[in-house]
Short mmCIF file of C-alpha atoms in Angstrom, two decimals:
data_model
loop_
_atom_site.label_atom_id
_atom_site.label_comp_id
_atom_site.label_asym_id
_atom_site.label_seq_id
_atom_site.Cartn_x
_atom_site.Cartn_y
_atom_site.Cartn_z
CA UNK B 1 198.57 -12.46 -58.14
CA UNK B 2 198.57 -13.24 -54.13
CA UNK B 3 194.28 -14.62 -54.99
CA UNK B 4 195.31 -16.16 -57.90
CA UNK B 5 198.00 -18.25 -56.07
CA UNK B 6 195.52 -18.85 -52.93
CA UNK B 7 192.87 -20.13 -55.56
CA UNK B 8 194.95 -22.26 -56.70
CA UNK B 9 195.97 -23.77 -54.23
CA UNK B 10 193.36 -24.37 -51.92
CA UNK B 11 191.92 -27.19 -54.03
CA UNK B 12 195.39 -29.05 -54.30
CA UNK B 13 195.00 -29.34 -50.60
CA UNK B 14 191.42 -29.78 -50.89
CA UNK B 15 191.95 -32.75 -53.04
CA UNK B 16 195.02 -34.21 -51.07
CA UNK B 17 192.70 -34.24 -48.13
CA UNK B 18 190.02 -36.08 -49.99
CA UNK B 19 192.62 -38.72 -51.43
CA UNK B 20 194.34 -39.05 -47.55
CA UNK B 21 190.15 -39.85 -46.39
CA UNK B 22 189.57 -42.06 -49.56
CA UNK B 23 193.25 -44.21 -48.87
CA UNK B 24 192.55 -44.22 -44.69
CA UNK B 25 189.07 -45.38 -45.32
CA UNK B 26 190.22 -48.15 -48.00
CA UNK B 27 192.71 -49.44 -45.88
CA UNK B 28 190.41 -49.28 -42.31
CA UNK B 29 187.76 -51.33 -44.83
CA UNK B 30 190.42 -53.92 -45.97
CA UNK B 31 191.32 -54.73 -42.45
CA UNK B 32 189.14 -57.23 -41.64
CA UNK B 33 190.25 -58.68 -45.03
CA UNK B 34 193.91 -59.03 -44.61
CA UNK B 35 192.60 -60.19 -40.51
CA UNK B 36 190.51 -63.26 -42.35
CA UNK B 37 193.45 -64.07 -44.88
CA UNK B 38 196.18 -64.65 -42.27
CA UNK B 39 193.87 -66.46 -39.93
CA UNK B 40 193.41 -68.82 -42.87
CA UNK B 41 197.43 -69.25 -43.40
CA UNK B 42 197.95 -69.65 -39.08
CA UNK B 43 199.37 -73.00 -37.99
CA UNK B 44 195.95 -75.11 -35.93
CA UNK B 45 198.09 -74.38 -32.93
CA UNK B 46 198.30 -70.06 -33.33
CA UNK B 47 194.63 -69.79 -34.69
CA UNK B 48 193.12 -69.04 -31.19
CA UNK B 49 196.04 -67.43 -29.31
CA UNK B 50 194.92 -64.55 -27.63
CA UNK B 51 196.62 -61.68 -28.41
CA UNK B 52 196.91 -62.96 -31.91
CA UNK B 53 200.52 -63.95 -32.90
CA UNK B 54 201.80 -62.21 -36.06
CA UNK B 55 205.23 -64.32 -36.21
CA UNK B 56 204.51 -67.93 -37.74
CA UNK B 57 204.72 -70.26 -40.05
CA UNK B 58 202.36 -70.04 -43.10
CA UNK B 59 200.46 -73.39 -44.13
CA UNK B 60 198.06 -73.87 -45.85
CA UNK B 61 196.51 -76.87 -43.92
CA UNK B 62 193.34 -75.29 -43.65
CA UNK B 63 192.17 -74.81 -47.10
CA UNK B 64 193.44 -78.51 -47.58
CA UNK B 65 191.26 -79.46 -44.91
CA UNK B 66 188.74 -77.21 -46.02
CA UNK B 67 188.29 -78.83 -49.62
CA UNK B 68 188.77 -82.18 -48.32
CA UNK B 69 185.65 -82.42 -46.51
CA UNK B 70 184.88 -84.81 -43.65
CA UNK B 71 185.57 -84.22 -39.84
CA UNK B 72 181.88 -83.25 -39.14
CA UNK B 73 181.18 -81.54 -42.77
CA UNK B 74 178.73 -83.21 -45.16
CA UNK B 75 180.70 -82.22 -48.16
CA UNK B 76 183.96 -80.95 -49.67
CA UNK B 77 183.83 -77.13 -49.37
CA UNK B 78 184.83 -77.55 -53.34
CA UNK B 79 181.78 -78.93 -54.01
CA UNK B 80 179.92 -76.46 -52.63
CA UNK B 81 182.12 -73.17 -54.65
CA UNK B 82 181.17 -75.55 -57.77
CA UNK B 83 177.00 -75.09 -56.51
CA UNK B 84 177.92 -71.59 -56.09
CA UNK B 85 179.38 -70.82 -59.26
CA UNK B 86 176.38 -72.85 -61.19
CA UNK B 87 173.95 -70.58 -59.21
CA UNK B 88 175.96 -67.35 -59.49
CA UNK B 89 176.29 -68.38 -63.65
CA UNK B 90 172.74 -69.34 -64.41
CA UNK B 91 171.08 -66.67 -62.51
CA UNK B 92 173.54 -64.20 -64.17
CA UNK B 93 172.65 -65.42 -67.62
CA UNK B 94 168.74 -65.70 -66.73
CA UNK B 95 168.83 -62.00 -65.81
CA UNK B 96 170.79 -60.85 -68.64
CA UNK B 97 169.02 -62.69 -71.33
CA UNK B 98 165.65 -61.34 -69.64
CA UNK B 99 166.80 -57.84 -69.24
CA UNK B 100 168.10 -56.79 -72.32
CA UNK B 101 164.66 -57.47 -74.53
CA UNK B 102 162.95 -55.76 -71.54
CA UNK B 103 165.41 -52.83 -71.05
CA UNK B 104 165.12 -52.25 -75.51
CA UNK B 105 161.20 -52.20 -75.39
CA UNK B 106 161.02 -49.59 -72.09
CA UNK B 107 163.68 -47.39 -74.18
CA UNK B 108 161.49 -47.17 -77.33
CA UNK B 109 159.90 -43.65 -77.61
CA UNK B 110 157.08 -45.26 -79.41
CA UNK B 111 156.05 -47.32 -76.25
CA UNK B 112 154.06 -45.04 -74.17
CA UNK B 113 153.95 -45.78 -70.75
CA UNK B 114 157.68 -46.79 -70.58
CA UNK B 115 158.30 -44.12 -68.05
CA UNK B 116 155.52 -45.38 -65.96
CA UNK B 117 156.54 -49.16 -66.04
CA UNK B 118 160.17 -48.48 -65.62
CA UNK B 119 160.03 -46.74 -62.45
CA UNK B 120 156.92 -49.48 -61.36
CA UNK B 121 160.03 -52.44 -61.97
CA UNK B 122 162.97 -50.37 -59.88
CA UNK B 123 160.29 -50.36 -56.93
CA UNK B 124 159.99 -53.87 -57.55
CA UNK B 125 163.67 -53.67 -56.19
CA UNK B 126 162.85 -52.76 -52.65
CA UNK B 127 160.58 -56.08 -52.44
CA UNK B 128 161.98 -57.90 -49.26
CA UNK B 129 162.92 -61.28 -50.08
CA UNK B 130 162.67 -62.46 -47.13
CA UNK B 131 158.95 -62.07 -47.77
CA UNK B 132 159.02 -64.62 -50.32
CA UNK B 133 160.86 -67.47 -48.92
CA UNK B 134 157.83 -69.17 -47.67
CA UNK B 135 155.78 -69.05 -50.95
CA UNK B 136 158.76 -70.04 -52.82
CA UNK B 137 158.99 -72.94 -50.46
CA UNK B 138 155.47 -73.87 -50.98
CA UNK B 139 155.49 -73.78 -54.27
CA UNK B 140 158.59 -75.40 -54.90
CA UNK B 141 158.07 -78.14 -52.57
CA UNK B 142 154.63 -79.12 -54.62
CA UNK B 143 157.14 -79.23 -58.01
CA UNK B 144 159.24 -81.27 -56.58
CA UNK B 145 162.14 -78.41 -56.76
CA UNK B 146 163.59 -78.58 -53.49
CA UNK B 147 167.47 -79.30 -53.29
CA UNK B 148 168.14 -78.47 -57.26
CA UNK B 149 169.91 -75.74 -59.11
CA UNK B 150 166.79 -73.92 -61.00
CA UNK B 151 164.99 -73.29 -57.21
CA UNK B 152 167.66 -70.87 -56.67
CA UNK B 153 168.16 -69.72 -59.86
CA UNK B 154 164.98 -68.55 -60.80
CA UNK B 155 164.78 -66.70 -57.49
CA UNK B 156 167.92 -64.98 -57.73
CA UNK B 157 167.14 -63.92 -61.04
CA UNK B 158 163.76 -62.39 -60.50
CA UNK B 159 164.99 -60.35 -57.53
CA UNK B 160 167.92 -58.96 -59.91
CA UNK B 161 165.99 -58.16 -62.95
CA UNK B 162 164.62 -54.82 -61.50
CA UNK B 163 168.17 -52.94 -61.37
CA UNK B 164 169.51 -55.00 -64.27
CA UNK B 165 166.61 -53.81 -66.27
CA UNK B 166 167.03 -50.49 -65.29
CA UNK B 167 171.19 -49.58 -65.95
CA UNK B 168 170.73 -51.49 -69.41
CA UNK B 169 167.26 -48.78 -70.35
CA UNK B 170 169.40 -45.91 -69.18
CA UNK B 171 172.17 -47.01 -71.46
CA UNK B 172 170.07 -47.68 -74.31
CA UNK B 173 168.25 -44.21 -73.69
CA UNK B 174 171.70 -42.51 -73.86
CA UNK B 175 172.79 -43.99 -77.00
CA UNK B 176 171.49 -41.69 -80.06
CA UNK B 177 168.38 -43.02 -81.27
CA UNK B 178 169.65 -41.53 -85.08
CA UNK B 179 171.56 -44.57 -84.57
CA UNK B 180 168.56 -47.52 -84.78
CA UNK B 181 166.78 -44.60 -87.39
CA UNK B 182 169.73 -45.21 -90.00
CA UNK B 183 169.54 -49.38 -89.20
CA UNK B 184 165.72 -48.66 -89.60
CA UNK B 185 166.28 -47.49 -93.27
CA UNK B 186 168.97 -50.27 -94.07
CA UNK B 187 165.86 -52.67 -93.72
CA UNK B 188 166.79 -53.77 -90.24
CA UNK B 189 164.10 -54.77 -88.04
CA UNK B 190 163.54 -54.10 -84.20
CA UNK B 191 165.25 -58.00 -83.37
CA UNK B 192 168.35 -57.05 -85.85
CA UNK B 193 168.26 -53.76 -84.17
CA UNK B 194 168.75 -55.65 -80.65
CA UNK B 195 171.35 -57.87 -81.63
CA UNK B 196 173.76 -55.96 -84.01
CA UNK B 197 173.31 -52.65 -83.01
CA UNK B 198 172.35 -52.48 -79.21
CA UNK B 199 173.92 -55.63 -77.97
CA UNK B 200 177.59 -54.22 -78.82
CA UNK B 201 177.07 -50.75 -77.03
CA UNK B 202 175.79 -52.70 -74.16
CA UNK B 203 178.99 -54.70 -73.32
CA UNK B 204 179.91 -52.26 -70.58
CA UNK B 205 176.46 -52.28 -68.55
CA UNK B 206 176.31 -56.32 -69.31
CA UNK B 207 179.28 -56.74 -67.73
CA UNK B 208 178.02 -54.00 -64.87
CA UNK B 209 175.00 -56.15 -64.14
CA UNK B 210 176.96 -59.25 -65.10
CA UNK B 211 179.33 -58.56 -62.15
CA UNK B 212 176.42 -57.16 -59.93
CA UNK B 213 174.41 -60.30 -60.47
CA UNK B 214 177.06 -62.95 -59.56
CA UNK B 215 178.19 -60.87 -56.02
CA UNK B 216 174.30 -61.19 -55.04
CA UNK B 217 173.76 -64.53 -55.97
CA UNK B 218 177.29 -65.67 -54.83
CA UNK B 219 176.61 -64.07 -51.20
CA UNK B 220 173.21 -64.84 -50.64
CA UNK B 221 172.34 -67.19 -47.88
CA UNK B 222 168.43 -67.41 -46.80
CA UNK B 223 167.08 -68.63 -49.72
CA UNK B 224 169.94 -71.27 -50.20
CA UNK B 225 169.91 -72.27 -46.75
CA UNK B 226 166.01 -72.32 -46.53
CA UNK B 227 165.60 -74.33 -50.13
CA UNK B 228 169.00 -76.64 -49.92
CA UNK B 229 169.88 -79.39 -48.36
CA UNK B 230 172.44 -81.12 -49.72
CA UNK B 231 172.89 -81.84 -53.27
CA UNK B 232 172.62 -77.60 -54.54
CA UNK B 233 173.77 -76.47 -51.24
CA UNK B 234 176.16 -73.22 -51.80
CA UNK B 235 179.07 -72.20 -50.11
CA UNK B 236 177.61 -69.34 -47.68
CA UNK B 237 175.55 -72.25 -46.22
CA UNK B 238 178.60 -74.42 -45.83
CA UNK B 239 180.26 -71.74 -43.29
CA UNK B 240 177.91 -72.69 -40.96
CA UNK B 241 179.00 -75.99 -40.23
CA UNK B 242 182.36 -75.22 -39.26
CA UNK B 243 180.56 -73.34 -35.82
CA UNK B 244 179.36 -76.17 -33.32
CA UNK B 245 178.11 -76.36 -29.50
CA UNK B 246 182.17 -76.44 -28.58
CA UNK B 247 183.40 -73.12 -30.52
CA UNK B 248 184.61 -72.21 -34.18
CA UNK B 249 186.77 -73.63 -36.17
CA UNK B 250 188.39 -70.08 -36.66
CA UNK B 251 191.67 -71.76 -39.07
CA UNK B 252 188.58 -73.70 -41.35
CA UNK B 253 186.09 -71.20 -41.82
CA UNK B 254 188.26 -68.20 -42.32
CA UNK B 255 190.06 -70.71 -45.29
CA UNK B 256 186.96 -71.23 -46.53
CA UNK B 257 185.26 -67.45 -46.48
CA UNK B 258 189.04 -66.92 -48.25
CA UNK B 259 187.76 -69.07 -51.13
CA UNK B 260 184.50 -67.34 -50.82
CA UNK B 261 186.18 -63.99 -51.45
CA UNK B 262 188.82 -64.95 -54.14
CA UNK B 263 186.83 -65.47 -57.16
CA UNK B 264 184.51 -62.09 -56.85
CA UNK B 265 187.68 -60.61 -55.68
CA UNK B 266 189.06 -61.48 -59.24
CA UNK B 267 186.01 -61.44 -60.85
CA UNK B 268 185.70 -57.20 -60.24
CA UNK B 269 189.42 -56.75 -60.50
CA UNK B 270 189.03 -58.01 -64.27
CA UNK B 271 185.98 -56.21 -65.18
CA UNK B 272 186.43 -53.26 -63.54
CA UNK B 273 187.12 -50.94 -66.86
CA UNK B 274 183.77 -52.65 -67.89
CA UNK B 275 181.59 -51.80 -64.61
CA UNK B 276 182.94 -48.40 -64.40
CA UNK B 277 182.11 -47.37 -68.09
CA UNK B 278 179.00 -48.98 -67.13
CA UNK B 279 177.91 -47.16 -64.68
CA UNK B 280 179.15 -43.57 -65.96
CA UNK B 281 177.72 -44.58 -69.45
CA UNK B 282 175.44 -41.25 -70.27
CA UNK B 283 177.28 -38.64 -67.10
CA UNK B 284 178.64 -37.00 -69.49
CA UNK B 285 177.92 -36.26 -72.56
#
């Protein structure tokens, strides 16, 4: 009885110690978070008091200032979440509408080297980027490209089709195949197949690569800073300009890395049902 009781309960403590590391390391991780959020709220005055003062007034002068624009900034920081979000939404819908087709024909069991190609696109995956800039720029610069929404697009779409292709083929490959067999004898053909029988059971691992897609392309700053100038230029470039030869504007660019953060912030609190049946789609069967 004495073992029993002993086995028992050594993994209630094992598991309270795991939960204690998980919530220490969740809240050591959202430090810098909370740090960047009431910087942003700090009067211009208590911004760069050193220590930092806790007690003050919240304002929110600095995301006013921030999406007004001017005072050494070429545009409204507004402006530049819109670029953002038309990057982050056209690369997302680029990938998705590439990936599915691509993910259905590497699942079927009649294509034979599916194996082979599939694992050929994930190493695409660990293709530097930054190797690519300078072609891209090239190439760009002859169409005419430079400075507009499709130079990025295209870009961040290509580099994101590898693991977008590869969650939606392991999803497909764990969904029954009895399933597109009995379409198959309705008459269905391997487009209808796609569209009302795959598409549906992929909404979890769309929205996984959906999510996935957008914090890339959302974040990403070499290729927007190296093929932007003005008119597409995305937020992550913007932060720059709020660091000059006399300091940081610590109150402005903590505002606007706040309205950086928000949206993807939201974004994965929404979906998060969706990502995490996405990515544990097939663990257990």
């Amino acid at each position: 009885m004495a073992t029993a009781t002993q086995s028992a309960t050594r993994p209630n403590v094992l598991g309270i110690i795991l939960r204690a590391f998980v919530w220490i390391w969740l809240v050591l991780g959202l430090i810098p978070l909370v740090f960047m959020v009431v910087t942003a709220v700090k009067p211009a005055g208590v911004v760069n008091q050193v220590p930092p003062v806790w007690a003050f007034p919240i304002t929110f002068e600095n995301f006013a200032n921030v999406l007004a624009g001017g005072a050494g900034v070429s545009k409204g920081f507004g402006e530049l979440l819109l670029n953002s979000a038309i990057v982050s939404l056209g690369a997302t819908a680029l990938t998705i509408v590439l990936a599915v087709p691509a993910a259905f024909a590497l699942s079927q069991r009649t294509f034979g080297p599916r194996k082979g190609i599939s694992s050929w696109i994930l190493s695409t995956y660990m293709f530097p980027p930054i190797v690519a800039v300078v072609p891209i720029f090239v190439f760009a610069g002859q169409l005419g490209l430079i400075d507009t929404y499709p130079v990025l697009i295209v870009p961040y779409a290509a580099f994101n089709l590898p693991i977008a292709i590869w969650i939606l083929r392991s999803t497909i490959v764990q969904i029954p195949f009895e399933i597109q067999e009995a379409a198959m004898v309705d008459g269905a053909n391997q487009w209808m197949i796609l569209r009302r029988v795959i598409w549906p059971l992929l909404a979890p691992s769309i929205a996984t690569v959906a999510v996935l897609t957008i914090v890339l392309t959302w974040n990403e700053f070499l290729f927007a800073l190296s093929l932007t100038r003005s008119a597409a230029k995305t937020a992550p470039v913007g932060l720059q300009e709020f660091t000059g030869m006399f300091g940081t504007d610590w109150g402005s660019i903590t505002a606007a890395a706040t309205l950086i953060v928000a949206p993807i912030l939201v974004l994965t609190i929404v979906l998060r049902r969706q990502m995490i049946s996405g990515l544990t789609f097939g663990a257990v069967k």
